[in-house]
Coordinates of N, CA and C and ligand atoms in Angstrom, one line a residue:
X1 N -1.0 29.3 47.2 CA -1.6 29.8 45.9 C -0.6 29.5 44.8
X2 N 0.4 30.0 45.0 CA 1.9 30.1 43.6 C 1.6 28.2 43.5
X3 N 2.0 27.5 44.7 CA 2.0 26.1 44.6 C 0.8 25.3 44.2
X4 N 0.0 25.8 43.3 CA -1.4 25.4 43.4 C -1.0 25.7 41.7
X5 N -1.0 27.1 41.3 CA -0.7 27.3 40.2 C 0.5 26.7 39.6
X6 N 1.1 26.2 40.0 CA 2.4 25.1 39.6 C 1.7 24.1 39.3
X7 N 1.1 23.6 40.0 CA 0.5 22.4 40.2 C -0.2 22.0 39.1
X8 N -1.4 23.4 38.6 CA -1.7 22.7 37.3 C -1.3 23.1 35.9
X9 N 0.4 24.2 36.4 CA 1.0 24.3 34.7 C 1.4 22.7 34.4
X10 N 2.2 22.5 35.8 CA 2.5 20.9 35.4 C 1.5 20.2 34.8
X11 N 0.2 19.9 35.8 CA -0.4 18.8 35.7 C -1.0 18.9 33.7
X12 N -1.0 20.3 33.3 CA -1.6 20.5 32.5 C 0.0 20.1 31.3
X13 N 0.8 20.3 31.4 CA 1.6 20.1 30.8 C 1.9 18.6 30.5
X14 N 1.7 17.8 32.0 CA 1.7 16.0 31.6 C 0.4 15.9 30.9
X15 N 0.1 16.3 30.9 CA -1.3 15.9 30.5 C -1.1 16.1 28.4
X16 N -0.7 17.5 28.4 CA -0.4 17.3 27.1 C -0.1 17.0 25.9
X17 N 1.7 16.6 26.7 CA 2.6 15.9 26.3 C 2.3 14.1 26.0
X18 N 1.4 14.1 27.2 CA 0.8 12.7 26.9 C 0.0 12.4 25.5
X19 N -1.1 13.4 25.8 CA -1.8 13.7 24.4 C -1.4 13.7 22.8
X20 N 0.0 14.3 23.0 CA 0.7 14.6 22.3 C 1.6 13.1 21.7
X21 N 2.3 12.9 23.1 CA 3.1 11.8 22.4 C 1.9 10.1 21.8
X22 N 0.6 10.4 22.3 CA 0.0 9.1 21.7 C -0.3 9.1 20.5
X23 N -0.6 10.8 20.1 CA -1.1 10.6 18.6 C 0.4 10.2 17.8
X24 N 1.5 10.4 18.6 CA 2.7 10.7 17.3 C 2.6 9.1 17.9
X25 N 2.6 8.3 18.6 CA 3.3 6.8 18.8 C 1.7 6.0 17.8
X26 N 0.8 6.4 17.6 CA -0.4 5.6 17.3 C 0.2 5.0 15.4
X27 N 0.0 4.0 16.0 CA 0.3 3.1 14.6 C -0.8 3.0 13.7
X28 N -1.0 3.5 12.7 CA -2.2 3.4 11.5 C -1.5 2.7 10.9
X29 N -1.0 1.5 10.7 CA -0.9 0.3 9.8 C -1.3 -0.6 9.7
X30 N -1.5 -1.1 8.7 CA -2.5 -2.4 8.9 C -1.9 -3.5 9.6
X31 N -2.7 -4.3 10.7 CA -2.1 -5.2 11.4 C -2.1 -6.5 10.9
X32 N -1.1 -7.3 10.6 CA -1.1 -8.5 9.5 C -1.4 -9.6 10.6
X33 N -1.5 -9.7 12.0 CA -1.4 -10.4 12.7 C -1.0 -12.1 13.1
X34 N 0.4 -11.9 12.3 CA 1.2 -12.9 12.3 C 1.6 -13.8 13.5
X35 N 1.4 -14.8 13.6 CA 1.9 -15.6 15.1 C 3.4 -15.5 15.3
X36 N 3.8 -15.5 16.3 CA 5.1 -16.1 16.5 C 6.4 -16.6 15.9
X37 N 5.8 -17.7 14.9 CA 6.1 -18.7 14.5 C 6.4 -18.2 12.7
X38 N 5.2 -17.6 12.4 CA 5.2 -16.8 11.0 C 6.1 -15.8 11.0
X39 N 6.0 -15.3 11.9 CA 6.3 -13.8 12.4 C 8.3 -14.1 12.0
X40 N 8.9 -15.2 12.7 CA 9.6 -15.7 12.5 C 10.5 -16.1 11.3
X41 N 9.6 -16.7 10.4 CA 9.9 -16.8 9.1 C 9.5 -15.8 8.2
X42 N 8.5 -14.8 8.6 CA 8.5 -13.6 7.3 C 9.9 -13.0 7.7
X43 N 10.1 -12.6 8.8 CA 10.9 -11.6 8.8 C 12.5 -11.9 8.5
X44 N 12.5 -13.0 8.5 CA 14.0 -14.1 7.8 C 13.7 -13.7 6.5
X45 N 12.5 -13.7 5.9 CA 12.9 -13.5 4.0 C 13.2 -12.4 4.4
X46 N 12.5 -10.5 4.8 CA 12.6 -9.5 4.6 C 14.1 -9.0 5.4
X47 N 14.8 -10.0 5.4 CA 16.5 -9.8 6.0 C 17.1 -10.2 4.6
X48 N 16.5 -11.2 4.5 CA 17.5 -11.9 2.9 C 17.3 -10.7 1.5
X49 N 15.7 -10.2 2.0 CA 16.0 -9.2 0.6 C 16.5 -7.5 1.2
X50 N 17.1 -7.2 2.4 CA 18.2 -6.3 2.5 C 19.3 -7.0 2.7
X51 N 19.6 -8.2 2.3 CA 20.9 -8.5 2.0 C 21.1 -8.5 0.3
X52 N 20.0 -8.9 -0.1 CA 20.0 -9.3 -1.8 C 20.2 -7.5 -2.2
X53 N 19.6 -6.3 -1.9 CA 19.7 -5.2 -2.0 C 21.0 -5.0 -1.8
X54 N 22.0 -5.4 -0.5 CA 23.2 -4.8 -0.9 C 24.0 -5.4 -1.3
X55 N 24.1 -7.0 -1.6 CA 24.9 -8.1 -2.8 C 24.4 -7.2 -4.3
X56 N 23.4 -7.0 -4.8 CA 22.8 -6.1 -5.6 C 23.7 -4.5 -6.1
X57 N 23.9 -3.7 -5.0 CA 24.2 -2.4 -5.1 C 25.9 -2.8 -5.0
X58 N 26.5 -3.3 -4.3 CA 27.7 -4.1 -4.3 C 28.3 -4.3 -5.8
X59 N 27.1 -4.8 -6.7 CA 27.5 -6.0 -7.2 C 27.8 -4.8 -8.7
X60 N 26.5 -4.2 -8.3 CA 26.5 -2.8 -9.7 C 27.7 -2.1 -9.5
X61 N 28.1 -1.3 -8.0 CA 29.3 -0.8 -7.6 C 30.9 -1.8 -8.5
X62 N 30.5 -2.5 -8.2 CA 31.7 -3.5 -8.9 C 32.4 -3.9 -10.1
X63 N 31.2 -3.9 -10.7 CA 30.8 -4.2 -11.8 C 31.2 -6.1 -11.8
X64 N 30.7 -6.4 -11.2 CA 30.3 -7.8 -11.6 C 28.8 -8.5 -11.2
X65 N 28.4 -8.9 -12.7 CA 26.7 -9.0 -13.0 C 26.5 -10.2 -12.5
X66 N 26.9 -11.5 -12.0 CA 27.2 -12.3 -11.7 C 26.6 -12.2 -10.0
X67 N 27.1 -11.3 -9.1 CA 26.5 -11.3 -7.5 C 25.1 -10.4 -8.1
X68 N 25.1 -9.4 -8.9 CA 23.7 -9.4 -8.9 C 22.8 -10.5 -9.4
X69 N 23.2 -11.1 -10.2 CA 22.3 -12.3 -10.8 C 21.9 -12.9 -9.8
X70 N 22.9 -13.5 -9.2 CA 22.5 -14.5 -7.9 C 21.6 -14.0 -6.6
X71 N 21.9 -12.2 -6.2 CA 20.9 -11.8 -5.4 C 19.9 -11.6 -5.5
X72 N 19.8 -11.4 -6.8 CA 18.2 -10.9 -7.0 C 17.4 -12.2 -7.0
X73 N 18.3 -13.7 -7.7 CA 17.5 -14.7 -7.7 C 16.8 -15.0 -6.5
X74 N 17.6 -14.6 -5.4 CA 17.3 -14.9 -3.5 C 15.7 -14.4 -3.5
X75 N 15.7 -13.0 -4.2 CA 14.6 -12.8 -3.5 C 13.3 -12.8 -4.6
X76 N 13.5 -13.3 -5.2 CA 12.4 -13.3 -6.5 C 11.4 -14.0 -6.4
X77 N 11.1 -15.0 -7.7 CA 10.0 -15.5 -7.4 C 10.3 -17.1 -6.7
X78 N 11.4 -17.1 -6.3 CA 12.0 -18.9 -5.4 C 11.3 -18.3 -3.5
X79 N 11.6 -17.4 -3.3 CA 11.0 -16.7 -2.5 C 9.4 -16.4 -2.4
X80 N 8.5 -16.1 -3.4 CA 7.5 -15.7 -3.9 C 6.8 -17.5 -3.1
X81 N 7.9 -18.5 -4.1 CA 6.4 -20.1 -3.6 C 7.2 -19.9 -2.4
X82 N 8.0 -19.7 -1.6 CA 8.5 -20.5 -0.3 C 7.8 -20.2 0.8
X83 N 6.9 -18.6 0.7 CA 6.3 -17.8 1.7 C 5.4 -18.8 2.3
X84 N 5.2 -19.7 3.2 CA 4.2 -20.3 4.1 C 2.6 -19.9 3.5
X85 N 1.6 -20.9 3.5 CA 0.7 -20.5 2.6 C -0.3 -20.2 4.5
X86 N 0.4 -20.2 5.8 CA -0.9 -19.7 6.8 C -0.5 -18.2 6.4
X87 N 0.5 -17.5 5.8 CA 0.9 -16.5 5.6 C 0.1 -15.7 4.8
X88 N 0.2 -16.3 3.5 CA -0.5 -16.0 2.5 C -1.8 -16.0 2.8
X89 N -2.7 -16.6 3.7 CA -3.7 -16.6 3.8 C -4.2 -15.2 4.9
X90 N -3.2 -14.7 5.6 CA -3.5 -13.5 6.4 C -2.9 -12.4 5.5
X91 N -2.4 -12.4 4.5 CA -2.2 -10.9 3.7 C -3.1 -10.6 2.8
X92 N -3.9 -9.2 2.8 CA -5.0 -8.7 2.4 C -4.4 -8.8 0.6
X93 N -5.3 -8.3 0.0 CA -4.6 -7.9 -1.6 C -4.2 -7.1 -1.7
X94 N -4.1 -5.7 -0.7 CA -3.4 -4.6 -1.0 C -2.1 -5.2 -1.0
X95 N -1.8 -6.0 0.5 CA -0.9 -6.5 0.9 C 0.3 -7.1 -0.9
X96 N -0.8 -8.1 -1.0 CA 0.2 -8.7 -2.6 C 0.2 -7.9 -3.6
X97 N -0.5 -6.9 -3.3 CA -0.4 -6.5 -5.0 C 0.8 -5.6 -4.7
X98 N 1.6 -5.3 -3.5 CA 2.9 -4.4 -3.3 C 4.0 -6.2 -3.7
X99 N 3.4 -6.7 -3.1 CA 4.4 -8.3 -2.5 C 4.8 -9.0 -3.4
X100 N 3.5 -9.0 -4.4 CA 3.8 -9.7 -5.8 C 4.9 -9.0 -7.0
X101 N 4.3 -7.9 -7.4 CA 5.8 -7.3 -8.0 C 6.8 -6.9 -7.1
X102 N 6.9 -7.1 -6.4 CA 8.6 -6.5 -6.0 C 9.1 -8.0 -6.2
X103 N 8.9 -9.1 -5.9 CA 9.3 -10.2 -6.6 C 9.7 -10.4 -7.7
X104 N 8.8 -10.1 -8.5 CA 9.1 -9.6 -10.0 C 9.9 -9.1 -10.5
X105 N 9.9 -8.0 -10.0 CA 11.2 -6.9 -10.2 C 12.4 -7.5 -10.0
X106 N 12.3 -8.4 -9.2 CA 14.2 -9.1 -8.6 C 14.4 -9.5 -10.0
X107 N 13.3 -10.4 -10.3 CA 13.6 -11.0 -11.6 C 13.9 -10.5 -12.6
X108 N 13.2 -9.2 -12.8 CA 13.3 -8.4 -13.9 C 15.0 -7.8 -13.9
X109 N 15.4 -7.6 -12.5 CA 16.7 -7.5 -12.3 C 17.9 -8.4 -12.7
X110 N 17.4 -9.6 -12.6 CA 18.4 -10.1 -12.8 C 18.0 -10.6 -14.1
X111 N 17.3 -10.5 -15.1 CA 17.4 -10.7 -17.0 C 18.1 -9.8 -17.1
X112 N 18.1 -8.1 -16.6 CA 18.5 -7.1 -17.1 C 19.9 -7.0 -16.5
X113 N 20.2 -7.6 -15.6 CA 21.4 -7.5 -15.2 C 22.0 -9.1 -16.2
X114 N 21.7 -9.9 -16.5 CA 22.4 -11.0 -17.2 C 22.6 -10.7 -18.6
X115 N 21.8 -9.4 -19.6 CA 22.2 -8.8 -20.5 C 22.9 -7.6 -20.6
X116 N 23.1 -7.1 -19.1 CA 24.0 -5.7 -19.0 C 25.9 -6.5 -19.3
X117 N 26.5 -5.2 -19.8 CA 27.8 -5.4 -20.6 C 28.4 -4.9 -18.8
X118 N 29.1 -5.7 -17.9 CA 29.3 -5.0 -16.8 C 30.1 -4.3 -17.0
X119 N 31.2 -3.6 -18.2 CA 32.1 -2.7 -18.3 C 31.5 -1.6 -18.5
X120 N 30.4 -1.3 -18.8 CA 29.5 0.1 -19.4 C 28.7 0.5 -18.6
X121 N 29.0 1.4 -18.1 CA 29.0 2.8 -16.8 C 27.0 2.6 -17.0
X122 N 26.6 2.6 -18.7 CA 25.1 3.0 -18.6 C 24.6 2.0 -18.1
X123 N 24.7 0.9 -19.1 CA 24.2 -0.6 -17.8 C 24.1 -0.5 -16.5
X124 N 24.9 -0.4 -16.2 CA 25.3 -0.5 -14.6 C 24.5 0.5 -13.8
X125 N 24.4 1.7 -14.2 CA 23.5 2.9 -14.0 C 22.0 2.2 -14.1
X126 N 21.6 2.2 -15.2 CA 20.4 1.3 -15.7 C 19.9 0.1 -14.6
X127 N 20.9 -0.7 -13.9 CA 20.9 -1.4 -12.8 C 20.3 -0.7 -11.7
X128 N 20.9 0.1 -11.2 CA 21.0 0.6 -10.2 C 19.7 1.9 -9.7
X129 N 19.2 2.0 -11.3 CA 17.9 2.9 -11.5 C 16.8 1.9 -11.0
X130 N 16.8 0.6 -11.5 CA 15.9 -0.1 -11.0 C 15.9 -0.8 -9.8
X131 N 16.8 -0.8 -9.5 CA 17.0 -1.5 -7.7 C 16.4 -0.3 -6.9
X132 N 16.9 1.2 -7.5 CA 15.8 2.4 -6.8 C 14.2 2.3 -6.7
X133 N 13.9 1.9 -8.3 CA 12.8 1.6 -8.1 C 12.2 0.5 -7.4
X134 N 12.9 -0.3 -7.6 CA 12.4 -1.3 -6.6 C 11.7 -0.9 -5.0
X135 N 12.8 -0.6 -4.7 CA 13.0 -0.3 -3.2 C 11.8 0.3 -2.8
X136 N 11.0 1.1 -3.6 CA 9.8 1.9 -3.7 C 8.7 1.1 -3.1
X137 N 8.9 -0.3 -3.4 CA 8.0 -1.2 -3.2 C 8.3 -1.2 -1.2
X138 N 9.7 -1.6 -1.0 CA 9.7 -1.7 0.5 C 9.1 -0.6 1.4
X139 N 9.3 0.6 0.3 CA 9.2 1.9 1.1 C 7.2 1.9 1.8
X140 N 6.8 1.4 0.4 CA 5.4 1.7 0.6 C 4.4 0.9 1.3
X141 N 5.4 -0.5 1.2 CA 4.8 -2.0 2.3 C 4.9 -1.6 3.4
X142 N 6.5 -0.9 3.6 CA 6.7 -1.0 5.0 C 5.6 0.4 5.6
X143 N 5.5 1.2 5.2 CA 4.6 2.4 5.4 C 3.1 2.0 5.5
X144 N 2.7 0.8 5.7 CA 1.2 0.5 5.0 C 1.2 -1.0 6.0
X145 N 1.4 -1.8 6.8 CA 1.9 -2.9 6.9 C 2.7 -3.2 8.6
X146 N 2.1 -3.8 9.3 CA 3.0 -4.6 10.1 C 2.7 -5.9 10.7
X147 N 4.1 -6.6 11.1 CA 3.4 -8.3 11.4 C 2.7 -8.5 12.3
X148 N 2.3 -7.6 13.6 CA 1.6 -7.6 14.5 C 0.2 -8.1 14.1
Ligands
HEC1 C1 4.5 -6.5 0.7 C2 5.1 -5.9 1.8 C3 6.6 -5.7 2.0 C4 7.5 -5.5 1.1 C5 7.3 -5.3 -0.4 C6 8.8 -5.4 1.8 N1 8.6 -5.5 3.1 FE1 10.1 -5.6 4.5 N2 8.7 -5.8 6.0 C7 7.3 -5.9 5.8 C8 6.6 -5.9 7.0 C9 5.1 -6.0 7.3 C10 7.6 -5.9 8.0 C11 7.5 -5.9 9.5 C12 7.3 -4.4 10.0 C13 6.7 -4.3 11.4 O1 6.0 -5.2 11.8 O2 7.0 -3.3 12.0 C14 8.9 -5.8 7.3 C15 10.2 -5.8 7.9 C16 11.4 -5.7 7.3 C17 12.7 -5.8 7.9 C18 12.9 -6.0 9.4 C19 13.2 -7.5 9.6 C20 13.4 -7.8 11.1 O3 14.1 -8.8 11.3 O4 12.8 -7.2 11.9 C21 13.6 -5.6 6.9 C22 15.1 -5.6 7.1 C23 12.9 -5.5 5.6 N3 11.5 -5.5 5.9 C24 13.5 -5.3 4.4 C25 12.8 -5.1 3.2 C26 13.4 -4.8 2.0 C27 14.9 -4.5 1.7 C28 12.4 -4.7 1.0 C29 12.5 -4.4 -0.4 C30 13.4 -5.1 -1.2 C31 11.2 -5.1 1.7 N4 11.5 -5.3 3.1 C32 10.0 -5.1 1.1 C33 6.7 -5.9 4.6 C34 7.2 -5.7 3.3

């Protein structure tokens, strides 16, 4: 009898836990369903623009406007034509309308970083406000979005 009632605190317990861990594992993102091959080359840009982020935050930390200039150019709009157009053709518009300004923004980073005075704490602040913002963009792609 005791071994019986064991039987179904467990069984009722896997059972739960199961229940449990599928809703926390279930992925509500949209699925971009990228091949292989794409899959491959998006995710090479979205390395280059957390490298351009920390040449970027580096560059503000330093104060030389110069590695920001050139990071931001990485991921702007030279990035924007390079994306593979089978790519482009599997991302929805929600998808670009996050994809397209954060491109933008690089750029808008680096005008505003090629008229910042890099000796002046505000500039450099001013930099570093908008690389925040930016980032907002990755935050909300990546929350909304996967290459699967
Ligand atoms: C318009 C959409 C979008 C934007 C904007 C975006 N990403 Fe991504 N990123 C993705 C998707 C989709 C993936 C794949 C996630 C997945 O499938 O789980 C990804 C993956 C990544 C990865 C993992 C790469 C790998 O090799 O696995 C990095 C790093 C990354 N993004 C950095 C960034 C940074 C930094 C920014 C902002 C400057 C950014 N991304 C902006 C869509 C975006």
């Amino acid at each position: 009898m005791k071994r019986k009632i064991l039987f179904f605190v467990l069984f009722g317990l896997l059972t739960s836990t199961q229940v449990l861990s599928q809703t926390k594992n279930h992925d509500n993102r949209y699925h971009l369903g990228l091949n292989a091959e794409e899959k491959v080359v998006f995710l090479r840009e979205m390395r280059q623009m957390l490298v351009s982020i920390q040449q970027i935050m580096l560059g503000i930390g330093i104060g030389d406007k110069t590695m920001v200039i050139k990071a931001a150019h990485y991921s702007g709009n030279r990035m924007a034509r390079a994306t593979p157009q089978t790519i482009k053709d599997k991302t929805p518009v929600s998808f670009e309308k996050i994809g397209g300004p954060t491109h933008m923004m690089f750029e808008e980073l680096a005008i505003n970083a090629a008229e910042a005075d890099e000796g002046d704490a505000d500039d450099m602040k001013d930099l570093a406000e908008l690389t925040g913002r930016l980032m907002q963009n990755c935050l909300a792609c990546h929350e909304a979005f996967t290459v699967n």
